[in-house]
Coordinates of C-alpha atoms in Angstrom, one line a residue:
M30 CA 138.7 83.1 101.2
S31 CA 136.0 85.6 102.3
T32 CA 134.6 85.1 105.8
A33 CA 131.7 87.6 105.4
P34 CA 128.3 86.0 106.1
T35 CA 126.3 85.2 103.0
G36 CA 122.8 86.5 102.5
T37 CA 121.3 83.2 103.7
A38 CA 123.4 83.4 106.9
R39 CA 122.4 86.9 107.6
R40 CA 118.7 86.0 107.2
M41 CA 119.2 83.0 109.6
I42 CA 120.9 85.3 112.2
A43 CA 118.1 87.9 111.8
V44 CA 115.4 85.2 112.4
A45 CA 117.3 83.7 115.3
V46 CA 117.6 87.1 117.0
L47 CA 114.2 88.7 116.1
V48 CA 112.0 85.8 117.1
P49 CA 113.1 85.7 120.8
V50 CA 112.8 89.5 120.9
I51 CA 109.3 89.4 119.5
A52 CA 108.4 86.6 121.9
A53 CA 109.8 88.6 124.9
L54 CA 107.9 91.7 123.8
A55 CA 104.6 89.7 123.5
L56 CA 105.2 88.1 126.9
W57 CA 105.7 91.5 128.5
A58 CA 102.7 93.1 126.9
F59 CA 100.4 90.3 128.0
A60 CA 101.9 89.2 131.2
W61 CA 102.9 92.6 132.8
P62 CA 99.2 93.9 133.0
A63 CA 98.1 90.5 134.3
A64 CA 100.7 90.3 137.0
R65 CA 100.2 93.9 138.2
T66 CA 96.3 93.9 138.2
A67 CA 95.2 96.0 141.1
P68 CA 92.9 99.1 141.6
R69 CA 94.5 102.4 140.8
D70 CA 92.3 105.5 141.4
L71 CA 89.2 103.3 140.9
P72 CA 86.2 105.6 141.0
L73 CA 84.2 104.8 144.1
G74 CA 81.3 106.6 145.7
I75 CA 80.6 107.4 149.4
A76 CA 77.2 108.5 150.5
G77 CA 75.8 109.6 153.8
P78 CA 76.4 112.3 156.3
T79 CA 79.9 113.7 156.4
A80 CA 80.4 112.7 160.1
A81 CA 79.3 109.1 159.3
T82 CA 81.4 108.7 156.2
A83 CA 84.6 110.0 157.7
Q84 CA 85.6 106.7 159.2
V85 CA 84.8 104.8 156.0
E86 CA 86.8 107.3 153.9
K87 CA 89.7 106.9 156.4
E88 CA 89.7 103.2 156.1
L89 CA 89.6 103.2 152.3
A90 CA 92.4 105.7 152.2
R91 CA 94.6 103.0 153.8
H92 CA 94.6 101.2 150.4
G93 CA 97.1 103.7 149.2
G94 CA 95.6 105.3 146.1
A95 CA 93.5 102.4 145.1
F96 CA 90.3 104.4 145.1
E97 CA 89.3 107.8 143.8
L98 CA 86.4 108.8 146.2
H99 CA 83.4 110.6 145.1
H100 CA 81.0 112.0 147.7
Y101 CA 77.2 111.8 147.4
K102 CA 74.6 113.0 149.8
D103 CA 72.5 109.8 149.8
G104 CA 72.1 106.4 148.3
A105 CA 69.8 107.5 145.5
A106 CA 72.5 109.9 144.2
A107 CA 75.1 107.1 144.5
R108 CA 72.9 104.8 142.5
D109 CA 72.5 107.4 139.7
A110 CA 76.3 107.9 139.6
I111 CA 76.7 104.1 139.2
E112 CA 74.1 104.0 136.3
D113 CA 75.8 107.0 134.7
R114 CA 79.1 105.0 134.9
T115 CA 80.8 107.8 137.0
V116 CA 81.7 105.3 139.7
Y117 CA 82.0 101.5 139.7
G118 CA 80.3 101.3 143.2
A119 CA 79.5 103.0 146.3
V120 CA 79.5 102.7 150.1
V121 CA 76.3 104.1 151.6
V122 CA 76.4 104.7 155.4
T123 CA 72.9 104.3 156.8
A124 CA 71.4 104.1 160.3
D125 CA 71.1 100.3 159.9
G126 CA 74.8 100.0 158.9
P127 CA 76.8 100.2 155.8
E128 CA 75.5 99.2 152.4
L129 CA 77.6 98.5 149.4
L130 CA 76.3 99.2 145.9
T131 CA 78.1 97.5 143.0
A132 CA 77.6 97.1 139.3
S133 CA 78.8 93.8 138.1
A134 CA 77.8 94.7 134.6
A135 CA 80.6 97.3 134.6
S136 CA 83.1 94.7 135.8
P137 CA 82.5 91.6 137.7
V138 CA 86.2 91.7 138.8
V139 CA 85.8 95.2 140.3
A140 CA 82.4 94.2 142.0
Q141 CA 84.1 91.2 143.7
L142 CA 87.1 93.4 144.8
L143 CA 84.8 96.0 146.3
Q144 CA 82.9 93.3 148.2
Q145 CA 86.1 91.9 149.7
A146 CA 87.6 95.3 150.6
V147 CA 84.4 96.5 152.3
A148 CA 83.6 93.2 153.9
E149 CA 87.1 93.1 155.5
Q150 CA 86.7 96.6 156.8
A151 CA 83.2 95.8 158.3
A152 CA 84.4 92.6 159.8
A153 CA 87.1 94.6 161.6
E154 CA 84.5 96.8 163.1
G155 CA 82.1 93.9 164.0
T156 CA 79.4 94.9 161.5
Q157 CA 77.9 93.3 158.4
V158 CA 77.5 94.8 154.9
R159 CA 74.5 94.4 152.7
T160 CA 75.5 94.3 149.0
V161 CA 73.1 95.4 146.2
D162 CA 74.1 94.9 142.7
V163 CA 72.6 98.1 141.0
V164 CA 73.4 97.0 137.4
A165 CA 73.9 93.2 137.4
A166 CA 75.7 91.4 134.7
P167 CA 73.5 89.0 132.7
A168 CA 72.9 85.5 134.1
T169 CA 74.3 84.1 130.9
D170 CA 77.6 85.8 131.4
P171 CA 78.0 86.6 135.2
R172 CA 81.8 86.9 135.0
G173 CA 81.9 88.9 131.9
A174 CA 84.0 86.3 130.1
A175 CA 82.0 86.3 126.9
L176 CA 82.1 90.1 126.5
G177 CA 85.9 90.1 127.2
A178 CA 86.4 87.3 124.6
S179 CA 84.6 89.3 122.0
V180 CA 87.4 91.9 121.7
L181 CA 89.9 89.7 119.9
P182 CA 87.5 88.3 117.3
L183 CA 86.4 91.8 116.3
A184 CA 90.0 92.9 116.0
L185 CA 90.9 89.9 113.9
A186 CA 87.9 90.5 111.6
G187 CA 89.1 94.1 111.2
M188 CA 92.6 93.1 110.4
A189 CA 91.4 90.4 107.9
A190 CA 89.2 92.9 106.1
G191 CA 91.9 95.5 105.8
A192 CA 94.5 93.0 104.7
M193 CA 92.2 91.5 102.1
V194 CA 91.4 94.9 100.6
T195 CA 95.1 95.7 100.5
F196 CA 96.3 92.5 98.9
S197 CA 93.4 92.4 96.4
G198 CA 94.5 95.7 95.0
L199 CA 91.4 97.8 95.8
R200 CA 92.0 101.5 96.1
G201 CA 90.3 104.7 96.7
T202 CA 86.4 104.8 96.9
R203 CA 86.0 101.2 96.1
A204 CA 88.2 100.1 99.0
V205 CA 86.2 102.5 101.3
L206 CA 82.9 101.0 100.2
V207 CA 84.1 97.5 100.8
L208 CA 85.6 98.3 104.2
V209 CA 82.3 100.0 105.3
G210 CA 80.1 97.3 103.9
T211 CA 82.2 94.5 105.4
S212 CA 82.2 96.1 108.8
A213 CA 78.5 96.5 108.7
L214 CA 78.1 92.8 108.1
V215 CA 80.5 92.0 110.8
G216 CA 78.5 94.1 113.2
V217 CA 75.2 92.3 112.3
A218 CA 76.8 88.9 112.6
A219 CA 78.4 89.7 116.0
A220 CA 75.2 91.1 117.4
G221 CA 73.4 88.0 116.2
V222 CA 75.8 85.7 117.9
A223 CA 76.3 87.8 121.1
D224 CA 72.7 89.0 121.6
S225 CA 70.3 86.8 119.7
W226 CA 72.0 83.4 120.1
L227 CA 74.2 83.5 123.3
G228 CA 72.2 86.3 125.1
V229 CA 75.4 87.6 126.8
I230 CA 74.4 91.2 126.0
A231 CA 71.0 92.7 126.5
G232 CA 70.8 96.3 125.1
D233 CA 69.3 97.6 121.9
W234 CA 70.2 95.1 119.2
W235 CA 70.9 97.6 116.4
A236 CA 72.9 99.8 118.7
E237 CA 75.1 96.8 119.7
A238 CA 75.5 95.9 115.9
G239 CA 76.6 99.5 115.3
V240 CA 79.2 99.2 118.1
F241 CA 80.6 96.0 116.7
A242 CA 80.6 97.4 113.1
L243 CA 82.4 100.6 114.3
A244 CA 85.0 98.5 116.2
A245 CA 85.7 96.4 113.1
L246 CA 85.9 99.5 110.9
A247 CA 88.3 101.2 113.2
V248 CA 90.8 98.4 112.7
S249 CA 90.2 97.5 109.1
G250 CA 90.4 101.2 108.1
A251 CA 93.7 101.7 110.0
V252 CA 95.2 98.5 108.4
A253 CA 94.2 99.5 104.9
G254 CA 94.9 103.2 105.4
L255 CA 98.5 102.7 106.7
A256 CA 99.1 100.1 103.9
A257 CA 97.9 102.6 101.4
L258 CA 100.5 105.1 102.5
L259 CA 103.4 102.7 103.4
G260 CA 102.8 99.6 101.3
T261 CA 102.1 96.2 102.7
A262 CA 104.3 96.8 105.8
G263 CA 101.5 99.0 107.0
V264 CA 99.4 95.8 107.5
G265 CA 102.0 94.3 109.8
I266 CA 102.5 97.5 111.8
V267 CA 98.8 98.0 112.7
A268 CA 98.3 94.2 113.3
G269 CA 101.3 94.3 115.7
V270 CA 100.0 97.3 117.6
I271 CA 96.5 95.8 117.9
M272 CA 97.7 92.3 119.0
L273 CA 100.6 93.2 121.2
F274 CA 99.0 96.3 122.9
G275 CA 95.4 96.8 122.1
N276 CA 94.2 93.4 123.1
P277 CA 96.0 92.8 126.5
W278 CA 95.7 96.5 127.4
S279 CA 92.0 96.7 126.6
G280 CA 90.8 96.2 130.2
A281 CA 87.9 94.1 128.9
A282 CA 88.5 91.3 131.4
S283 CA 88.6 93.7 134.4
A284 CA 88.7 97.4 134.0
P285 CA 91.2 100.0 132.7
Q286 CA 91.7 101.3 136.2
M287 CA 92.9 97.8 137.3
L288 CA 95.8 97.9 134.8
P289 CA 99.2 99.4 135.6
E290 CA 99.8 102.8 133.9
P291 CA 100.2 103.7 131.2
A292 CA 98.7 100.5 129.9
G293 CA 95.2 101.3 131.1
M294 CA 95.2 104.7 129.6
I295 CA 96.8 103.6 126.2
G296 CA 94.4 100.7 126.0
Q297 CA 91.5 103.1 125.9
W298 CA 93.0 104.9 123.0
L299 CA 93.2 101.7 120.9
P300 CA 90.2 100.2 119.2
P301 CA 90.0 97.0 121.4
G302 CA 89.9 98.9 124.7
A303 CA 87.5 101.6 123.3
S304 CA 85.1 98.9 121.8
A305 CA 85.0 96.9 125.1
T306 CA 84.1 100.1 127.1
L307 CA 81.6 101.2 124.4
T308 CA 80.0 97.8 124.3
R309 CA 79.4 97.7 128.1
S310 CA 77.9 101.2 127.9
V311 CA 75.4 100.3 125.2
A312 CA 74.6 96.8 126.4
Y313 CA 74.1 97.4 130.0
F314 CA 73.9 101.2 130.8
D315 CA 71.6 102.5 128.1
G316 CA 74.5 104.4 126.4
A317 CA 75.9 106.1 129.5
A318 CA 79.5 107.3 129.2
A319 CA 79.5 106.2 125.6
T320 CA 80.8 109.4 123.9
G321 CA 84.4 109.0 124.7
P322 CA 85.0 105.5 123.3
A323 CA 82.6 106.1 120.5
L324 CA 84.7 109.2 119.4
T325 CA 87.9 107.1 119.7
L326 CA 86.6 104.4 117.3
A327 CA 85.1 107.1 115.1
W328 CA 88.6 108.9 114.8
W329 CA 90.4 105.6 114.1
A330 CA 87.9 104.8 111.3
A331 CA 87.9 108.3 109.9
L332 CA 91.7 108.6 109.8
G333 CA 92.0 105.1 108.4
L334 CA 89.5 105.7 105.6
G335 CA 91.0 109.1 104.9
A336 CA 94.4 107.5 104.5
V337 CA 93.0 105.0 102.0
L338 CA 91.7 107.8 99.9
L339 CA 94.9 109.8 100.3
G340 CA 97.1 106.9 99.4
S341 CA 95.1 106.3 96.2
A342 CA 95.3 110.0 95.3
L343 CA 99.0 110.1 95.7
K344 CA 99.5 107.0 93.6
D345 CA 97.3 108.5 90.8
R346 CA 99.3 111.7 91.0
K347 CA 102.5 110.0 90.8
K348 CA 101.4 108.1 87.7
S349 CA 100.2 111.3 86.1
V350 CA 103.5 113.1 86.4
E351 CA 105.7 110.1 85.2
P352 CA 107.1 110.9 81.8
V353 CA 105.9 108.7 79.0
V354 CA 108.7 107.1 77.1
T355 CA 108.1 106.2 73.5
P356 CA 110.6 104.2 71.6
E357 CA 111.8 105.8 68.6
R358 CA 111.0 104.2 65.3
E359 CA 113.7 102.8 63.3
L360 CA 114.1 104.5 60.1
A361 CA 114.0 102.2 57.1
P362 CA 117.1 102.4 54.9
A363 CA 116.6 104.6 51.8
G364 CA 116.7 102.5 48.6

């Protein structure tokens, strides 16, 4: 009697093993960045005379690589750097005492962290710090929760669009047109909800709609493109990467520099992280530092749509070279 496992038994074993592995991977991908959240080379400005800022710099250096310090001659230059998204904040040493400049719109978590760090240092020296929020988060979303929550819905919309195009059998130019059109409508709908209705972002309405549309297109193009080359397995591969890594490593809830490496860096290469950074730039900073994340999303969209067209062309070519087999006619018996 054969003791080899049957096909059903093998499938049962595969499910019993794979599901815990996937669960462990998902828990690691989501929990690891959350458990290790801390500043790592966080860009921070210091402004004022060199002799006056030396002590501040020395105290900040005690945080062990938490801050990447940028020096500015005065508070005005530090403000410009914050508005250009070069730094998240700045400590300005003045004759009346230290002043902390923050930008809660860039990251409420980072703004709060800077206040705590500088306040502790000032308390040890017996001084008080005046805090100025140079680019404040909107009153309707002071903690940035709504903006952070927008990352996953946009990714889900992109995955749904790519999967529907794939499973509906659309190929080539038609698939590209549907993906672009759907993403444009997603962008309009998202801007309508986030800006017009909830008021959690306050930039140029059409620019925001364009960012949301590009974010959706980057994901939908990748899903449909990989599926066009690899088959339906491509849908699962892209969805897995976006859900397991793109979403938790986006830094939308804090900042990329608050995540452990290489999660913070990889997250900015994926659509969710790039879209979160681009949305902040467009909504609160008049497009400052938008080039990098915009190019990241554009590359994802372009490569995805290109893969859709390439997959369709390869299938058409394969069909054209397949030999046509015609059945031979049976000859009727002579009579």
